[in-house]
Amino acid sequence: MKVADIYYQQMEKPDRDYTNAQRAEQEYRNMINQFPDSTLVPRAKQKLRDVQEVLAERETQIGLYYGSRDNYSAAIARLETVVDTYPLYSKSDQALLGIGDSYAGQAHAIQMAPNLPGAIKERVRAIYMDKAAQAYARVITRYPMAPTLKTRATAWWP
């Protein structure tokens, strides 16, 4: 617990070096697994959630940056990692919206691609739009009160 707490205290903001956050996460996990009956487990679990919040925020910021640069594949990879790895992340709704926006962006990019035949273009576009709809549907069902839901989820809808 002491080692984990030292890494926790040295942890940087999400947009800085994340090495100490990763080490703190690993040490808290080790502590919880090695000493499940310890009275320190509740505190270790709370600190682990705090560390994971920082790590998830970092990945989300990177994913949203990629999305803003029209690198949709990279954005989707980062944001899906956040959603899958950190289910308790406080901004999971934003990550899911980013996934939906990135799939919709890919659909738009395919639609504008000049070198693809019409049938293939339409089929691939439909696949991406379906994936965007699935991501938006997850936001609606999991986070119906998300403040940015209406504006972001409908931005790409035809």
Coordinates of N, CA, C and O in Angstrom, one line a residue:
M1 N 0.8 -1.2 0.0 CA 0.0 0.0 0.0 C 0.9 1.3 0.0 O 0.6 2.2 -0.7
K2 N 2.0 1.2 0.8 CA 2.9 2.4 0.8 C 3.5 2.7 -0.6 O 3.5 3.8 -1.0
V3 N 3.9 1.6 -1.2 CA 4.5 1.8 -2.6 C 3.5 2.4 -3.5 O 3.7 3.4 -4.3
A4 N 2.3 1.9 -3.5 CA 1.2 2.4 -4.3 C 0.9 3.9 -4.0 O 0.7 4.7 -4.9
D5 N 0.9 4.2 -2.7 CA 0.6 5.6 -2.3 C 1.7 6.5 -2.8 O 1.4 7.7 -3.1
I6 N 2.9 6.0 -2.8 CA 4.0 6.9 -3.3 C 3.8 7.2 -4.7 O 4.0 8.3 -5.2
Y7 N 3.5 6.2 -5.5 CA 3.3 6.4 -7.0 C 2.1 7.3 -7.1 O 2.0 8.2 -8.0
Y8 N 1.1 7.1 -6.3 CA -0.2 7.9 -6.4 C 0.2 9.4 -6.2 O -0.3 10.3 -6.9
Q9 N 1.0 9.7 -5.2 CA 1.4 11.1 -4.8 C 2.2 11.7 -6.0 O 2.2 12.9 -6.1
Q10 N 3.0 10.9 -6.7 CA 3.8 11.4 -7.8 C 3.1 11.4 -9.1 O 3.7 11.9 -10.1
M11 N 1.8 11.0 -9.1 CA 1.1 10.9 -10.3 C 0.9 12.4 -10.9 O 0.6 13.3 -10.2
E12 N 1.0 12.4 -12.2 CA 0.8 13.7 -12.9 C -0.6 13.9 -13.4 O -1.4 13.0 -13.3
K13 N -0.9 15.0 -14.0 CA -2.2 15.3 -14.6 C -2.4 14.4 -15.8 O -1.4 13.8 -16.4
P14 N -3.6 14.2 -16.3 CA -3.8 13.3 -17.5 C -3.0 13.6 -18.7 O -2.7 12.7 -19.5
D15 N -2.7 14.8 -18.9 CA -1.9 15.2 -20.2 C -0.4 15.2 -20.0 O 0.3 15.6 -20.9
R16 N 0.1 14.7 -18.9 CA 1.5 14.6 -18.6 C 1.9 13.1 -18.6 O 1.1 12.2 -18.9
D17 N 3.1 12.9 -18.2 CA 3.7 11.5 -18.1 C 2.8 10.7 -17.2 O 2.5 11.0 -16.1
Y18 N 2.4 9.5 -17.7 CA 1.5 8.7 -17.0 C 2.1 7.4 -16.4 O 1.4 6.5 -15.9
T19 N 3.4 7.4 -16.3 CA 4.2 6.2 -15.8 C 3.8 6.0 -14.3 O 3.5 4.8 -14.0
N20 N 3.8 7.0 -13.5 CA 3.5 6.8 -12.1 C 2.0 6.4 -11.9 O 1.7 5.6 -11.0
A21 N 1.1 6.8 -12.8 CA -0.3 6.4 -12.7 C -0.4 4.9 -13.0 O -1.1 4.2 -12.3
Q22 N 0.3 4.5 -14.0 CA 0.3 3.0 -14.4 C 0.9 2.2 -13.2 O 0.4 1.1 -12.9
R23 N 2.0 2.7 -12.6 CA 2.6 1.9 -11.5 C 1.7 1.9 -10.3 O 1.6 0.9 -9.6
A24 N 1.1 3.0 -10.0 CA 0.1 3.1 -8.9 C -1.0 2.1 -9.1 O -1.4 1.4 -8.2
E25 N -1.5 2.1 -10.4 CA -2.6 1.2 -10.7 C -2.2 -0.3 -10.4 O -2.9 -1.1 -9.8
Q26 N -1.0 -0.6 -10.9 CA -0.5 -2.0 -10.7 C -0.3 -2.3 -9.3 O -0.7 -3.4 -8.8
E27 N 0.3 -1.4 -8.5 CA 0.5 -1.7 -7.1 C -0.8 -1.8 -6.3 O -0.9 -2.6 -5.4
Y28 N -1.8 -1.0 -6.6 CA -3.1 -1.1 -5.9 C -3.7 -2.4 -6.2 O -4.3 -3.1 -5.4
R29 N -3.6 -2.8 -7.5 CA -4.2 -4.1 -7.9 C -3.5 -5.3 -7.1 O -4.1 -6.2 -6.7
N30 N -2.1 -5.2 -7.1 CA -1.4 -6.2 -6.4 C -1.8 -6.3 -4.9 O -2.0 -7.3 -4.3
M31 N -1.9 -5.1 -4.3 CA -2.3 -5.1 -2.9 C -3.7 -5.7 -2.7 O -3.9 -6.5 -1.7
I32 N -4.6 -5.3 -3.5 CA -6.0 -5.9 -3.4 C -6.0 -7.4 -3.6 O -6.7 -8.1 -2.9
N33 N -5.2 -7.9 -4.6 CA -5.2 -9.3 -4.8 C -4.4 -10.1 -3.8 O -4.8 -11.2 -3.4
Q34 N -3.3 -9.5 -3.3 CA -2.5 -10.3 -2.3 C -3.1 -10.2 -0.9 O -2.9 -11.2 -0.1
F35 N -3.8 -9.2 -0.6 CA -4.4 -9.0 0.8 C -5.9 -8.7 0.8 O -6.3 -7.6 1.2
P36 N -6.7 -9.6 0.3 CA -8.1 -9.3 0.1 C -8.9 -9.1 1.4 O -9.9 -8.5 1.4
D37 N -8.3 -9.6 2.5 CA -9.0 -9.4 3.8 C -8.5 -8.2 4.6 O -8.9 -8.0 5.8
S38 N -7.6 -7.5 4.1 CA -7.0 -6.3 4.8 C -8.0 -5.2 5.0 O -8.9 -5.0 4.1
T39 N -7.9 -4.5 6.0 CA -8.8 -3.4 6.3 C -8.5 -2.2 5.4 O -9.3 -1.2 5.3
L40 N -7.4 -2.2 4.6 CA -7.0 -1.2 3.7 C -7.6 -1.4 2.3 O -7.4 -0.5 1.5
V41 N -8.2 -2.5 2.1 CA -8.8 -2.8 0.7 C -9.8 -1.7 0.3 O -9.7 -1.2 -0.9
P42 N -10.7 -1.3 1.1 CA -11.6 -0.2 0.6 C -10.9 1.1 0.2 O -11.2 1.7 -0.8
R43 N -9.9 1.5 1.0 CA -9.1 2.7 0.6 C -8.3 2.4 -0.7 O -8.2 3.3 -1.6
A44 N -7.8 1.2 -0.8 CA -7.0 0.9 -2.0 C -7.9 0.9 -3.3 O -7.5 1.3 -4.3
K45 N -9.1 0.4 -3.1 CA -10.1 0.3 -4.2 C -10.5 1.8 -4.6 O -10.6 2.0 -5.8
Q46 N -10.6 2.6 -3.7 CA -11.0 4.0 -4.0 C -9.8 4.7 -4.7 O -10.0 5.4 -5.7
K47 N -8.6 4.5 -4.2 CA -7.4 5.1 -4.9 C -7.3 4.5 -6.3 O -6.9 5.2 -7.2
L48 N -7.5 3.2 -6.4 CA -7.5 2.6 -7.7 C -8.4 3.2 -8.7 O -8.1 3.5 -9.9
R49 N -9.6 3.5 -8.2 CA -10.6 4.2 -9.1 C -10.1 5.6 -9.5 O -10.3 6.0 -10.6
D50 N -9.5 6.3 -8.5 CA -8.9 7.6 -8.8 C -7.8 7.5 -9.9 O -7.8 8.4 -10.8
V51 N -7.0 6.6 -9.7 CA -5.9 6.4 -10.7 C -6.5 6.0 -12.1 O -6.0 6.6 -13.1
Q52 N -7.4 5.2 -12.1 CA -8.0 4.8 -13.4 C -8.8 5.9 -14.0 O -8.8 6.0 -15.2
E53 N -9.3 6.8 -13.2 CA -9.9 8.0 -13.8 C -8.9 8.9 -14.5 O -9.2 9.4 -15.6
V54 N -7.7 9.0 -14.0 CA -6.7 9.8 -14.6 C -6.2 9.1 -15.9 O -6.1 9.7 -17.0
L55 N -6.1 7.8 -15.9 CA -5.6 7.0 -17.1 C -6.7 7.1 -18.2 O -6.4 7.2 -19.3
A56 N -8.0 6.9 -17.8 CA -9.1 7.0 -18.7 C -9.2 8.4 -19.3 O -9.4 8.5 -20.5
E57 N -9.0 9.4 -18.5 CA -9.1 10.8 -19.0 C -8.0 11.0 -20.1 O -8.2 11.7 -21.1
R58 N -6.8 10.5 -19.8 CA -5.7 10.6 -20.8 C -6.0 10.0 -22.1 O -5.9 10.6 -23.2
E59 N -6.5 8.7 -22.1 CA -6.9 8.1 -23.3 C -8.0 8.8 -24.0 O -8.0 8.8 -25.3
T60 N -9.0 9.3 -23.3 CA -10.1 10.0 -23.9 C -9.6 11.3 -24.6 O -10.0 11.5 -25.7
Q61 N -8.8 12.0 -23.9 CA -8.2 13.2 -24.6 C -7.5 12.9 -25.9 O -7.6 13.6 -26.9
I62 N -6.7 11.9 -25.8 CA -6.0 11.5 -27.0 C -6.9 11.1 -28.1 O -6.8 11.4 -29.3
G63 N -7.9 10.2 -27.8 CA -8.9 9.8 -28.8 C -9.7 10.9 -29.4 O -9.9 11.0 -30.6
L64 N -10.1 11.9 -28.5 CA -10.9 13.0 -29.1 C -10.0 13.9 -29.9 O -10.4 14.5 -30.9
Y65 N -8.7 14.0 -29.6 CA -7.7 14.7 -30.4 C -7.6 14.1 -31.8 O -7.7 14.8 -32.8
Y66 N -7.5 12.8 -31.8 CA -7.4 12.1 -33.1 C -8.7 12.3 -33.9 O -8.6 12.5 -35.1
G67 N -9.8 12.3 -33.3 CA -11.1 12.5 -34.0 C -11.1 13.9 -34.5 O -11.6 14.1 -35.7
S68 N -10.6 14.9 -33.8 CA -10.6 16.3 -34.3 C -9.7 16.5 -35.5 O -9.8 17.4 -36.3
R69 N -8.7 15.5 -35.7 CA -7.8 15.6 -36.8 C -8.2 14.6 -37.9 O -7.4 14.3 -38.8
D70 N -9.4 14.2 -37.8 CA -10.0 13.2 -38.9 C -9.2 11.9 -39.0 O -9.3 11.2 -40.0
N71 N -8.6 11.5 -37.9 CA -7.9 10.2 -37.8 C -8.9 9.3 -37.1 O -8.7 9.0 -35.9
Y72 N -9.9 8.9 -37.7 CA -11.1 8.2 -37.1 C -10.7 6.9 -36.6 O -11.2 6.5 -35.5
S73 N -9.9 6.1 -37.3 CA -9.5 4.8 -36.8 C -8.8 4.9 -35.5 O -9.0 4.1 -34.6
A74 N -7.8 5.8 -35.4 CA -7.1 5.9 -34.1 C -8.0 6.4 -33.0 O -7.9 6.0 -31.9
A75 N -8.9 7.3 -33.3 CA -9.9 7.8 -32.3 C -10.7 6.7 -31.8 O -10.9 6.5 -30.6
I76 N -11.2 5.9 -32.7 CA -12.1 4.7 -32.3 C -11.3 3.8 -31.4 O -11.8 3.3 -30.4
A77 N -10.1 3.5 -31.8 CA -9.3 2.5 -31.0 C -9.1 3.0 -29.6 O -9.2 2.3 -28.6
R78 N -8.7 4.3 -29.5 CA -8.5 4.9 -28.1 C -9.7 4.9 -27.3 O -9.7 4.5 -26.1
L79 N -10.8 5.4 -27.9 CA -12.0 5.5 -27.1 C -12.7 4.2 -26.8 O -13.3 4.1 -25.7
E80 N -12.6 3.2 -27.7 CA -13.1 1.9 -27.3 C -12.3 1.3 -26.2 O -12.9 0.6 -25.4
T81 N -11.0 1.5 -26.2 CA -10.2 1.1 -25.1 C -10.7 1.7 -23.8 O -10.8 1.0 -22.7
V82 N -11.0 2.9 -23.8 CA -11.5 3.6 -22.6 C -12.8 2.9 -22.1 O -12.9 2.6 -20.9
V83 N -13.7 2.8 -23.0 CA -15.0 2.2 -22.7 C -14.9 0.8 -22.1 O -15.6 0.4 -21.2
D84 N -14.0 0.0 -22.8 CA -13.9 -1.4 -22.4 C -13.1 -1.6 -21.1 O -13.4 -2.4 -20.3
T85 N -12.0 -0.8 -21.0 CA -11.1 -1.0 -19.8 C -11.5 -0.3 -18.6 O -11.2 -0.8 -17.5
Y86 N -12.2 0.9 -18.7 CA -12.6 1.7 -17.5 C -14.1 1.9 -17.5 O -14.5 3.0 -17.8
P87 N -14.8 0.9 -17.1 CA -16.3 1.0 -17.1 C -16.8 2.0 -16.1 O -18.0 2.5 -16.3
L88 N -16.1 2.4 -15.1 CA -16.5 3.3 -14.1 C -16.1 4.7 -14.4 O -16.3 5.6 -13.6
Y89 N -15.5 5.0 -15.5 CA -15.0 6.3 -15.9 C -16.1 7.3 -15.9 O -17.2 7.0 -16.5
S90 N -15.9 8.4 -15.3 CA -17.0 9.4 -15.1 C -17.5 10.1 -16.4 O -18.5 10.6 -16.5
K91 N -16.6 10.0 -17.5 CA -17.0 10.7 -18.7 C -17.1 9.6 -19.9 O -16.8 9.9 -21.0
S92 N -17.6 8.4 -19.5 CA -17.8 7.4 -20.5 C -18.8 7.8 -21.6 O -18.7 7.4 -22.7
D93 N -19.7 8.7 -21.2 CA -20.7 9.2 -22.2 C -20.0 9.9 -23.3 O -20.3 9.8 -24.5
Q94 N -19.0 10.8 -22.9 CA -18.2 11.5 -23.9 C -17.4 10.6 -24.8 O -17.3 10.8 -26.0
A95 N -16.8 9.5 -24.2 CA -16.1 8.6 -25.0 C -17.0 7.9 -26.0 O -16.6 7.7 -27.2
L96 N -18.2 7.5 -25.6 CA -19.1 6.8 -26.5 C -19.6 7.8 -27.6 O -19.7 7.4 -28.8
L97 N -19.8 9.0 -27.3 CA -20.2 10.0 -28.3 C -19.0 10.2 -29.3 O -19.3 10.3 -30.5
G98 N -17.8 10.2 -28.8 CA -16.7 10.3 -29.6 C -16.5 9.1 -30.6 O -16.2 9.3 -31.8
I99 N -16.9 7.9 -30.1 CA -16.9 6.7 -31.0 C -17.9 6.9 -32.0 O -17.7 6.7 -33.2
G100 N -19.1 7.3 -31.7 CA -20.2 7.5 -32.6 C -19.8 8.6 -33.7 O -20.0 8.4 -34.9
D101 N -19.3 9.7 -33.2 CA -18.8 10.7 -34.1 C -17.7 10.2 -35.1 O -17.7 10.6 -36.3
S102 N -16.8 9.4 -34.6 CA -15.7 8.9 -35.4 C -16.3 8.0 -36.5 O -15.8 8.0 -37.6
Y103 N -17.2 7.1 -36.1 CA -17.8 6.2 -37.1 C -18.5 7.0 -38.1 O -18.5 6.7 -39.3
A104 N -19.3 8.0 -37.7 CA -20.0 8.9 -38.6 C -19.0 9.6 -39.5 O -19.3 9.8 -40.7
G105 N -17.9 10.0 -39.0 CA -16.9 10.7 -39.8 C -16.3 9.8 -40.8 O -16.0 10.2 -42.0
Q106 N -16.1 8.5 -40.4 CA -15.6 7.6 -41.4 C -16.6 7.3 -42.5 O -16.2 7.2 -43.7
A107 N -17.9 7.3 -42.1 CA -18.9 7.1 -43.2 C -18.9 8.3 -44.1 O -19.1 8.1 -45.3
H108 N -18.8 9.5 -43.6 CA -18.7 10.7 -44.4 C -17.5 10.6 -45.4 O -17.6 11.0 -46.6
A109 N -16.3 10.2 -44.8 CA -15.1 10.1 -45.6 C -15.3 9.1 -46.7 O -14.8 9.4 -47.9
I110 N -15.9 8.0 -46.4 CA -16.2 7.0 -47.5 C -17.1 7.5 -48.6 O -16.9 7.3 -49.8
Q111 N -18.1 8.3 -48.1 CA -19.0 8.8 -49.1 C -18.3 9.8 -50.0 O -18.7 9.9 -51.2
M112 N -17.3 10.5 -49.5 CA -16.6 11.5 -50.4 C -15.5 10.9 -51.1 O -14.8 11.6 -52.0
A113 N -15.1 9.6 -50.9 CA -14.0 9.0 -51.6 C -14.3 8.9 -53.1 O -15.3 8.3 -53.5
P114 N -13.4 9.4 -53.9 CA -13.7 9.4 -55.4 C -13.4 8.1 -56.1 O -13.9 7.8 -57.1
N115 N -12.5 7.2 -55.5 CA -12.0 6.0 -56.2 C -12.8 4.8 -55.9 O -12.4 3.7 -56.4
L116 N -13.9 4.8 -55.1 CA -14.6 3.6 -54.8 C -15.9 3.5 -55.6 O -16.6 4.5 -55.9
P117 N -16.2 2.3 -56.1 CA -17.4 2.1 -56.8 C -18.6 2.4 -55.9 O -18.6 2.2 -54.7
G118 N -19.7 2.8 -56.5 CA -20.9 3.2 -55.8 C -21.5 2.2 -54.8 O -21.8 2.5 -53.7
A119 N -21.6 0.9 -55.3 CA -22.2 -0.1 -54.4 C -21.3 -0.4 -53.2 O -21.8 -0.5 -52.1
I120 N -20.0 -0.5 -53.4 CA -19.1 -0.7 -52.3 C -19.1 0.5 -51.3 O -19.1 0.3 -50.1
K121 N -19.1 1.7 -51.9 CA -19.1 2.9 -51.1 C -20.3 2.9 -50.2 O -20.2 3.2 -49.0
E122 N -21.5 2.6 -50.8 CA -22.7 2.7 -50.0 C -22.8 1.6 -48.9 O -23.3 1.8 -47.8
R123 N -22.3 0.4 -49.2 CA -22.3 -0.7 -48.3 C -21.3 -0.4 -47.1 O -21.7 -0.6 -45.9
V124 N -20.1 0.1 -47.4 CA -19.2 0.5 -46.3 C -19.7 1.6 -45.5 O -19.7 1.7 -44.2
R125 N -20.3 2.6 -46.2 CA -20.9 3.8 -45.5 C -22.0 3.3 -44.5 O -22.1 3.8 -43.4
A126 N -22.8 2.4 -45.0 CA -23.9 1.9 -44.1 C -23.4 1.1 -42.9 O -23.9 1.3 -41.8
I127 N -22.3 0.4 -43.1 CA -21.7 -0.3 -41.9 C -21.2 0.7 -40.9 O -21.5 0.5 -39.7
Y128 N -20.5 1.7 -41.3 CA -20.0 2.8 -40.4 C -21.2 3.5 -39.7 O -21.1 3.8 -38.5
M129 N -22.2 3.8 -40.5 CA -23.4 4.5 -39.9 C -24.1 3.6 -38.9 O -24.6 4.1 -37.8
D130 N -24.1 2.3 -39.1 CA -24.7 1.4 -38.2 C -23.9 1.3 -36.9 O -24.5 1.3 -35.8
K131 N -22.6 1.3 -37.0 CA -21.7 1.4 -35.8 C -21.9 2.7 -35.1 O -21.8 2.7 -33.8
A132 N -22.0 3.8 -35.8 CA -22.2 5.1 -35.1 C -23.6 5.0 -34.4 O -23.6 5.5 -33.2
A133 N -24.6 4.5 -35.0 CA -25.9 4.4 -34.3 C -25.8 3.5 -33.1 O -26.4 3.8 -32.1
Q134 N -25.0 2.4 -33.1 CA -24.9 1.6 -32.0 C -24.2 2.3 -30.8 O -24.6 2.2 -29.7
A135 N -23.2 3.1 -31.2 CA -22.5 3.9 -30.1 C -23.4 4.9 -29.5 O -23.5 5.1 -28.3
Y136 N -24.2 5.6 -30.4 CA -25.1 6.6 -29.9 C -26.2 5.9 -29.0 O -26.6 6.5 -28.0
A137 N -26.7 4.8 -29.4 CA -27.7 4.0 -28.7 C -27.2 3.6 -27.3 O -27.9 3.7 -26.3
R138 N -25.9 3.3 -27.2 CA -25.3 2.9 -25.9 C -25.3 4.2 -25.0 O -25.6 4.0 -23.8
V139 N -25.1 5.3 -25.6 CA -25.1 6.5 -24.8 C -26.5 6.8 -24.3 O -26.7 7.1 -23.1
I140 N -27.5 6.7 -25.2 CA -28.9 6.9 -24.8 C -29.4 6.0 -23.7 O -30.0 6.4 -22.8
T141 N -29.0 4.7 -23.8 CA -29.5 3.8 -22.8 C -28.7 3.8 -21.5 O -29.3 3.7 -20.5
R142 N -27.4 4.1 -21.6 CA -26.6 4.1 -20.4 C -26.6 5.5 -19.7 O -26.5 5.6 -18.5
Y143 N -26.6 6.5 -20.5 CA -26.5 7.9 -19.9 C -27.6 8.8 -20.5 O -27.3 9.8 -21.2
P144 N -28.8 8.6 -20.2 CA -29.9 9.3 -20.9 C -29.9 10.8 -20.5 O -30.5 11.6 -21.2
M145 N -29.3 11.2 -19.4 CA -29.3 12.6 -19.0 C -28.0 13.3 -19.3 O -27.7 14.4 -18.9
A146 N -27.1 12.7 -20.2 CA -25.9 13.3 -20.6 C -26.1 14.7 -21.2 O -26.9 14.8 -22.1
P147 N -25.4 15.7 -20.7 CA -25.7 17.1 -21.2 C -25.4 17.3 -22.7 O -26.1 18.1 -23.3
T148 N -24.4 16.6 -23.2 CA -24.0 16.9 -24.6 C -24.6 15.9 -25.5 O -24.4 15.9 -26.7
L149 N -25.5 15.0 -25.0 CA -26.1 13.9 -25.8 C -26.8 14.5 -27.1 O -26.5 14.0 -28.2
K150 N -27.7 15.4 -26.9 CA -28.5 15.8 -28.0 C -27.7 16.5 -29.1 O -27.9 16.2 -30.3
T151 N -26.8 17.4 -28.7 CA -26.1 18.2 -29.7 C -25.1 17.3 -30.5 O -25.0 17.5 -31.7
R152 N -24.4 16.5 -29.8 CA -23.3 15.7 -30.4 C -23.9 14.5 -31.2 O -23.4 14.2 -32.2
A153 N -24.9 13.8 -30.6 CA -25.4 12.6 -31.3 C -26.2 12.9 -32.5 O -26.3 12.1 -33.4
T154 N -26.7 14.1 -32.7 CA -27.5 14.4 -33.8 C -26.7 15.2 -34.9 O -27.2 15.5 -35.9
A155 N -25.4 15.5 -34.6 CA -24.6 16.4 -35.5 C -24.4 15.7 -36.8 O -24.4 16.4 -37.9
W156 N -24.2 14.4 -36.9 CA -23.9 13.7 -38.1 C -25.2 13.0 -38.7 O -25.1 12.5 -39.8
W157 N -26.2 13.0 -38.0 CA -27.4 12.2 -38.4 C -28.0 12.8 -39.7 O -28.3 14.0 -39.7
P158 N -28.3 12.0 -40.7 CA -28.8 12.5 -41.9 C -30.3 13.0 -41.8 O -31.0 12.6 -40.9

